């Protein structure tokens, strides 16, 4: 059982479970909360897999709390709108529960430890009551982030909107691809790939995974001979060994920019060496040695390929243009079915004939789950989780 730390004292505690008293003791704790283990627990108690640390918490969040108040422990329910982050740092709580619309009371004592629900997930536990700047009595919450170290991975559940959206996207996209299979617009067995389109789209669709691949590929290149000649010229060596392949979503953009700049610098340095050793300023012996041992290899082409691929990471839209019947729909269907869906990405596939009206109207309908969620909520959730809407499309289809 999880409860605020301030309501526990001593080593053993009595809790009420299913209308009866049970003895318990503290098995884990931090500055915010404690975990109690019930002494006579049995298999009838289930692990709570309903905590979430990726919910959108802001002034529009609808929340609810159920618990007991006063010394008489009367059952009490509170609802409201707005989970506002505290402007000041506190060791025990980090959010105000604002705009109480139901369950207003003169004293909320006893509610401490009650779970705070938002969109069918527990996003925190109540800590204490307090007056706001207007003099109204309200309650404060410790978000899951403050006590997540006390929870097991089995306690967490993905954001409810994300789960429902992914399920809806899979069903709709599969049905759209099936339409193209039946109409012979998508025939996987005759797919002919030209150029590096699919590799480019992989970087476009999953920048986190493929930026890691690009860094790994750059670190595997051998610049030993090249750097020897760069050193003789007093130029900076080409080296990617300090770049990390383990980074967070917030580090994606600066790391992508850093890698792009350093790959470009490397390409420029190789071009300068090329010009120098093929000019009259170098000796015949030196020029021959360089061609055979250093520049007569594929390193500059590998760097150029890395640069071409990572350039697709920052793009939000890709338009495939080709004459009718040249395989655009076939290519996009294949990429959707055999990469995006197999990897479990949240993707929507549309055929152009679906857009009888403004395309944004259909997109909003799908992303709001037919109005169950607001479109603005979907945008805020995506932004808060580092999800960038991206669209590879042709004249006949769009993902």
Coordinates of C-alpha atoms in Angstrom, one line a residue:
X1 CA 0.0 0.0 0.0
X2 CA 1.2 3.5 -0.9
X3 CA 0.6 6.4 1.5
X4 CA 2.2 9.9 2.2
X5 CA 5.1 9.7 4.6
X6 CA 3.7 12.3 7.0
X7 CA 0.8 10.0 8.0
X8 CA 3.1 7.2 9.2
X9 CA 5.0 7.0 12.5
X10 CA 6.9 4.1 13.9
X11 CA 7.7 0.7 12.4
X12 CA 4.3 -1.0 12.4
X13 CA 0.9 0.4 11.3
X14 CA -2.7 -0.6 11.2
X15 CA -4.6 -0.2 7.9
X16 CA -8.1 -0.9 6.8
X17 CA -8.5 -3.2 3.8
X18 CA -11.9 -4.6 2.7
X19 CA -13.6 -3.4 6.0
X20 CA -11.1 -5.0 8.4
X21 CA -7.9 -4.1 10.2
X22 CA -4.6 -5.4 8.9
X23 CA -1.1 -5.0 10.4
X24 CA 1.5 -3.6 8.1
X25 CA 5.1 -2.3 8.1
X26 CA 7.2 0.1 6.0
X27 CA 9.2 -1.7 3.3
X28 CA 10.2 1.3 1.1
X29 CA 10.1 5.1 1.4
X30 CA 11.4 8.4 0.2
X31 CA 10.8 12.0 1.2
X32 CA 7.3 12.0 -0.2
X33 CA 5.7 8.6 0.4
X34 CA 6.1 5.2 2.0
X35 CA 5.1 1.7 0.8
X36 CA 3.5 -0.5 3.4
X37 CA 3.4 -4.3 3.3
X38 CA 0.4 -6.0 4.8
X39 CA 1.4 -8.8 7.1
X40 CA -1.4 -11.2 6.3
X41 CA -1.6 -10.4 2.6
X42 CA -2.7 -13.2 0.2
X43 CA -3.3 -13.7 -3.5
X44 CA -6.6 -11.7 -3.4
X45 CA -4.6 -8.4 -3.5
X46 CA -3.7 -7.3 -7.0
X47 CA -0.9 -5.1 -8.2
X48 CA -2.1 -1.7 -9.2
X49 CA -1.1 -1.2 -12.8
X50 CA -2.8 2.2 -13.2
X51 CA -0.1 4.8 -12.4
X52 CA 1.0 7.2 -15.1
X53 CA 3.8 9.6 -15.4
X54 CA 3.1 10.8 -18.9
X55 CA -0.3 12.4 -18.5
X56 CA -0.9 16.0 -19.6
X57 CA -1.3 18.1 -16.4
X58 CA -2.4 21.6 -16.9
X59 CA -5.3 24.0 -16.3
X60 CA -7.6 21.9 -18.5
X61 CA -7.0 18.5 -16.7
X62 CA -10.1 17.0 -15.2
X63 CA -9.3 15.3 -11.9
X64 CA -11.2 13.3 -9.3
X65 CA -10.4 12.1 -5.7
X66 CA -12.2 9.7 -3.5
X67 CA -11.4 9.1 0.2
X68 CA -12.4 9.9 3.7
X69 CA -12.4 13.1 5.7
X70 CA -12.6 14.4 9.3
X71 CA -12.1 12.3 12.4
X72 CA -15.3 10.4 11.6
X73 CA -13.8 9.2 8.3
X74 CA -16.8 10.1 6.2
X75 CA -16.6 9.0 2.6
X76 CA -16.0 12.0 0.4
X77 CA -15.6 12.6 -3.4
X78 CA -14.0 15.7 -4.9
X79 CA -13.8 16.7 -8.6
X80 CA -12.4 19.6 -10.4
X81 CA -10.6 21.0 -13.4
X82 CA -6.9 22.1 -13.4
X83 CA -3.8 20.5 -12.1
X84 CA -1.4 23.4 -11.8
X85 CA 2.3 23.0 -11.2
X86 CA 3.6 24.7 -8.1
X87 CA 5.6 28.0 -8.7
X88 CA 7.8 27.1 -5.8
X89 CA 9.7 23.9 -5.1
X90 CA 8.5 21.8 -2.2
X91 CA 9.8 18.5 -0.9
X92 CA 6.4 16.9 -0.4
X93 CA 4.2 18.2 -3.2
X94 CA 4.5 19.7 -6.7
X95 CA 0.9 20.5 -7.9
X96 CA -2.2 22.3 -6.9
X97 CA -5.6 20.7 -7.7
X98 CA -7.6 23.8 -8.9
X99 CA -11.2 24.7 -9.6
X100 CA -13.1 22.3 -7.4
X101 CA -16.5 21.8 -9.0
X102 CA -17.9 19.0 -6.7
X103 CA -17.2 18.0 -3.1
X104 CA -16.3 21.4 -1.7
X105 CA -15.7 21.0 2.1
X106 CA -14.6 23.2 5.0
X107 CA -11.9 20.6 6.0
X108 CA -10.2 18.0 3.8
X109 CA -8.2 16.4 6.5
X110 CA -8.1 12.7 6.2
X111 CA -7.9 12.7 2.4
X112 CA -4.1 12.5 2.5
X113 CA -2.9 9.6 0.4
X114 CA -6.0 9.4 -1.7
X115 CA -5.2 8.7 -5.4
X116 CA -5.7 11.5 -7.8
X117 CA -7.3 10.2 -11.0
X118 CA -7.0 11.9 -14.4
X119 CA -8.1 10.2 -17.6
X120 CA -8.4 6.8 -15.9
X121 CA -4.9 6.9 -14.5
X122 CA -3.5 7.7 -11.1
X123 CA -1.3 10.8 -11.6
X124 CA -0.5 11.5 -8.0
X125 CA -1.6 11.2 -4.3
X126 CA -3.0 14.0 -2.1
X127 CA -0.6 15.4 0.4
X128 CA -2.3 18.3 2.3
X129 CA -4.9 21.0 2.2
X130 CA -4.0 24.7 1.8
X131 CA -5.5 28.0 1.0
X132 CA -4.9 29.6 -2.4
X133 CA -4.2 33.2 -3.2
X134 CA -7.9 34.0 -3.3
X135 CA -8.4 32.5 0.2
X136 CA -10.3 29.4 -1.0
X137 CA -9.4 26.1 0.7
X138 CA -8.0 23.5 -1.7
X139 CA -5.7 20.5 -1.9
X140 CA -2.2 19.8 -3.0
X141 CA -0.8 16.7 -4.8
X142 CA 2.5 14.9 -5.1
X143 CA 2.7 13.7 -8.7
X144 CA 3.8 10.2 -9.6
X145 CA 7.2 11.6 -10.6
X146 CA 7.9 12.4 -7.0
X147 CA 7.5 8.8 -5.8
X148 CA 8.1 6.7 -9.0
X149 CA 11.2 5.2 -7.4
X150 CA 8.9 3.4 -5.0
X151 CA 6.9 1.8 -7.7
X152 CA 7.6 -1.3 -9.7
X153 CA 7.4 -1.2 -13.5
X154 CA 4.3 -3.4 -13.3
X155 CA 2.6 -0.4 -11.6
X156 CA 2.8 1.8 -14.6
X157 CA 0.4 1.9 -17.5
X158 CA 0.7 3.9 -20.8
X159 CA -1.3 7.0 -21.2
X160 CA -4.9 6.1 -21.9
X161 CA -5.2 8.4 -24.9
X162 CA -2.1 7.0 -26.5
X163 CA -3.3 3.4 -26.1
X164 CA -6.7 4.2 -27.6
X165 CA -5.2 6.3 -30.4
X166 CA -2.7 3.6 -31.3
X167 CA -5.5 1.0 -31.5
X168 CA -7.7 3.2 -33.6
X169 CA -4.8 4.0 -35.9
X170 CA -3.9 0.4 -36.4
X171 CA -7.5 -0.6 -37.3
X172 CA -8.0 2.3 -39.7
X173 CA -4.7 2.0 -41.4
X174 CA -4.9 -1.7 -41.9
X175 CA -8.4 -1.3 -43.4
X176 CA -7.1 1.4 -45.8
X177 CA -4.1 -0.7 -47.0
X178 CA -6.5 -3.7 -47.4
X179 CA -8.6 -1.5 -49.8
X180 CA -5.5 -0.9 -51.9
X181 CA -4.6 -4.6 -51.9
X182 CA -8.1 -5.5 -53.2
X183 CA -8.0 -2.7 -55.8
X184 CA -4.5 -3.9 -56.9
X185 CA -3.0 -0.4 -56.1
X186 CA -0.7 -2.2 -53.7
X187 CA 1.0 -5.4 -54.9
X188 CA 3.8 -6.2 -52.5
X189 CA 5.3 -8.9 -54.6
X190 CA 6.2 -6.5 -57.5
X191 CA 7.6 -3.7 -55.4
X192 CA 10.7 -2.3 -57.0
X193 CA 12.8 0.1 -54.9
X194 CA 14.7 2.9 -56.5
X195 CA 17.4 4.9 -54.8
X196 CA 17.5 5.3 -51.0
X197 CA 13.9 6.3 -50.5
X198 CA 13.1 3.6 -47.8
X199 CA 16.3 4.3 -45.9
X200 CA 15.6 8.1 -46.0
X201 CA 12.1 7.5 -44.7
X202 CA 13.4 5.4 -41.8
X203 CA 15.3 8.4 -40.5
X204 CA 12.3 10.6 -41.2
X205 CA 9.9 8.2 -39.3
X206 CA 12.0 7.3 -36.3
X207 CA 14.7 9.9 -35.7
X208 CA 15.6 8.6 -32.2
X209 CA 16.5 5.1 -33.4
X210 CA 18.2 6.1 -36.6
X211 CA 20.2 9.0 -35.2
X212 CA 21.7 6.4 -32.9
X213 CA 22.4 4.3 -36.0
X214 CA 24.0 7.3 -37.7
X215 CA 26.3 8.0 -34.7
X216 CA 27.3 4.3 -34.5
X217 CA 28.0 4.2 -38.3
X218 CA 30.2 7.4 -38.0
X219 CA 32.1 6.0 -35.1
X220 CA 32.9 2.8 -37.0
X221 CA 34.6 4.7 -39.9
X222 CA 38.4 4.5 -39.9
X223 CA 40.0 8.0 -40.1
X224 CA 43.5 7.0 -39.0
X225 CA 45.3 7.7 -42.3
X226 CA 43.2 10.7 -43.1
X227 CA 43.9 12.3 -39.6
X228 CA 47.6 11.7 -40.1
X229 CA 47.6 14.0 -43.2
X230 CA 45.2 16.5 -41.5
X231 CA 47.7 16.7 -38.6
X232 CA 50.5 17.4 -41.0
X233 CA 48.4 20.3 -42.4
X234 CA 47.7 21.6 -39.0
X235 CA 44.0 20.9 -39.4
X236 CA 41.5 19.5 -36.9
X237 CA 41.2 15.7 -37.0
X238 CA 37.9 13.9 -37.9
X239 CA 36.6 12.1 -34.8
X240 CA 33.2 11.0 -33.7
X241 CA 34.2 8.8 -30.7
X242 CA 32.9 11.3 -28.1
X243 CA 29.3 11.3 -29.4
X244 CA 26.9 9.2 -27.3
X245 CA 24.4 6.7 -28.7
X246 CA 22.4 6.9 -25.5
X247 CA 20.4 10.1 -25.4
X248 CA 16.9 11.3 -24.4
X249 CA 14.2 12.9 -26.5
X250 CA 15.2 16.4 -25.3
X251 CA 18.8 15.8 -26.5
X252 CA 17.7 14.6 -29.9
X253 CA 17.7 18.1 -31.6
X254 CA 21.0 19.4 -30.3
X255 CA 22.7 16.0 -30.9
X256 CA 21.3 15.9 -34.5
X257 CA 22.6 19.4 -35.1
X258 CA 26.0 18.5 -33.7
X259 CA 26.4 15.4 -35.7
X260 CA 25.3 17.2 -38.9
X261 CA 27.8 20.0 -38.4
X262 CA 30.6 17.6 -37.7
X263 CA 29.8 15.3 -40.7
X264 CA 29.7 18.4 -42.9
X265 CA 33.1 19.6 -41.5
X266 CA 34.5 16.1 -42.1
X267 CA 33.3 16.2 -45.7
X268 CA 34.8 19.6 -46.2
X269 CA 38.2 18.6 -44.7
X270 CA 38.3 15.5 -47.0
X271 CA 37.5 17.7 -50.0
X272 CA 40.4 20.1 -49.0
X273 CA 42.8 17.3 -48.7
X274 CA 41.7 16.0 -52.1
X275 CA 42.4 19.3 -53.7
X276 CA 45.7 19.8 -52.0
X277 CA 47.2 16.4 -52.9
X278 CA 46.0 16.6 -56.5
X279 CA 47.6 20.0 -56.9
X280 CA 51.1 21.0 -57.8
X281 CA 51.9 21.7 -54.2
X282 CA 52.4 18.0 -53.3
X283 CA 55.2 15.7 -54.4
X284 CA 54.4 12.8 -56.7
X285 CA 55.4 10.3 -54.0
X286 CA 53.1 12.0 -51.4
X287 CA 50.2 12.2 -53.8
X288 CA 50.5 8.5 -54.8
X289 CA 50.8 7.4 -51.2
X290 CA 47.7 9.4 -50.3
X291 CA 45.7 8.0 -53.2
X292 CA 46.6 4.5 -52.3
X293 CA 46.4 4.5 -48.6
X294 CA 44.1 7.3 -47.5
X295 CA 41.8 8.9 -50.0
X296 CA 41.4 5.9 -52.3
X297 CA 38.6 4.5 -50.2
X298 CA 34.9 5.0 -49.5
X299 CA 35.1 7.0 -46.3
X300 CA 34.0 10.3 -47.9
X301 CA 31.1 8.5 -49.6
X302 CA 30.0 6.9 -46.3
X303 CA 30.1 10.4 -44.7
X304 CA 28.0 11.8 -47.5
X305 CA 25.4 9.0 -47.1
X306 CA 25.2 9.7 -43.3
X307 CA 24.7 13.4 -44.0
X308 CA 21.9 12.6 -46.6
X309 CA 20.1 10.4 -44.2
X310 CA 20.2 12.5 -41.1
X311 CA 19.0 15.5 -43.1
X312 CA 15.6 13.7 -43.2
X313 CA 15.4 13.8 -39.4
X314 CA 14.4 17.5 -39.2
X315 CA 11.8 17.3 -42.0
X316 CA 8.1 17.2 -41.1
X317 CA 6.7 16.5 -44.5
X318 CA 7.9 14.5 -47.6
X319 CA 6.1 14.7 -50.9
X320 CA 6.8 11.9 -53.4
X321 CA 6.4 13.1 -57.0
X322 CA 6.4 10.9 -60.0
X323 CA 4.2 10.2 -63.0
X324 CA 0.9 8.3 -62.5
X325 CA 1.4 4.5 -62.3
X326 CA 5.1 4.7 -61.3
X327 CA 4.6 3.1 -57.8
X328 CA 4.1 5.9 -55.4
X329 CA 1.1 4.4 -53.7
X330 CA 2.7 1.0 -53.7
X331 CA 5.8 2.4 -52.1
X332 CA 3.9 4.3 -49.3
X333 CA 1.7 1.3 -48.6
X334 CA 4.7 -1.0 -48.4
X335 CA 6.6 1.3 -46.0
X336 CA 3.5 1.7 -43.8
X337 CA 2.7 -2.0 -43.7
X338 CA 6.2 -3.5 -43.5
X339 CA 8.0 -0.8 -41.4
X340 CA 5.6 1.5 -39.5
X341 CA 3.0 -1.1 -38.5
X342 CA 5.5 -3.9 -37.9
X343 CA 7.5 -1.6 -35.6
X344 CA 4.3 -0.7 -33.7
X345 CA 4.4 3.0 -34.6
X346 CA 1.3 5.1 -34.3
X347 CA 0.5 5.9 -37.9
X348 CA -2.5 6.9 -40.0
X349 CA -2.8 6.1 -43.7
X350 CA -5.2 8.0 -45.9
X351 CA -6.0 7.6 -49.5
X352 CA -6.4 10.9 -51.3
X353 CA -10.1 10.1 -52.2
X354 CA -10.9 10.2 -48.5
X355 CA -10.4 14.0 -48.5
X356 CA -13.7 15.1 -49.8
X357 CA -13.5 18.2 -47.6
X358 CA -10.7 20.0 -45.8
X359 CA -8.1 17.3 -44.9
X360 CA -7.6 18.8 -41.5
X361 CA -11.2 18.0 -40.6
X362 CA -10.6 14.3 -41.1
X363 CA -7.3 14.4 -39.3
X364 CA -8.8 16.2 -36.3
X365 CA -11.6 13.6 -36.2
X366 CA -9.1 10.7 -36.1
X367 CA -6.7 12.3 -33.6
X368 CA -9.5 13.3 -31.2
X369 CA -10.9 9.8 -31.4
X370 CA -14.2 11.1 -32.8
X371 CA -14.4 13.9 -30.3
X372 CA -13.7 11.9 -27.1
X373 CA -10.6 14.0 -26.6
X374 CA -9.9 17.5 -27.7
X375 CA -7.6 18.1 -30.6
X376 CA -5.5 20.4 -28.4
X377 CA -5.1 17.6 -25.9
X378 CA -3.6 15.4 -28.6
X379 CA -1.2 18.1 -29.6
X380 CA -0.1 18.8 -26.0
X381 CA 0.4 15.1 -25.3
X382 CA 2.5 14.7 -28.5
X383 CA 4.6 17.7 -27.7
X384 CA 5.2 16.6 -24.1
X385 CA 6.3 13.2 -25.2
X386 CA 8.6 14.3 -28.0
X387 CA 6.3 13.1 -30.7
X388 CA 6.6 15.1 -34.0
X389 CA 3.7 14.7 -36.5
X390 CA 5.3 13.6 -39.8
X391 CA 3.8 12.9 -43.2
X392 CA 5.4 11.0 -46.1
X393 CA 2.8 11.4 -48.9
X394 CA 2.2 11.0 -52.6
X395 CA -0.5 12.4 -54.8
X396 CA -2.7 9.4 -54.1
X397 CA -1.9 8.6 -50.4
X398 CA -0.7 10.1 -47.1
X399 CA 0.7 8.6 -43.9

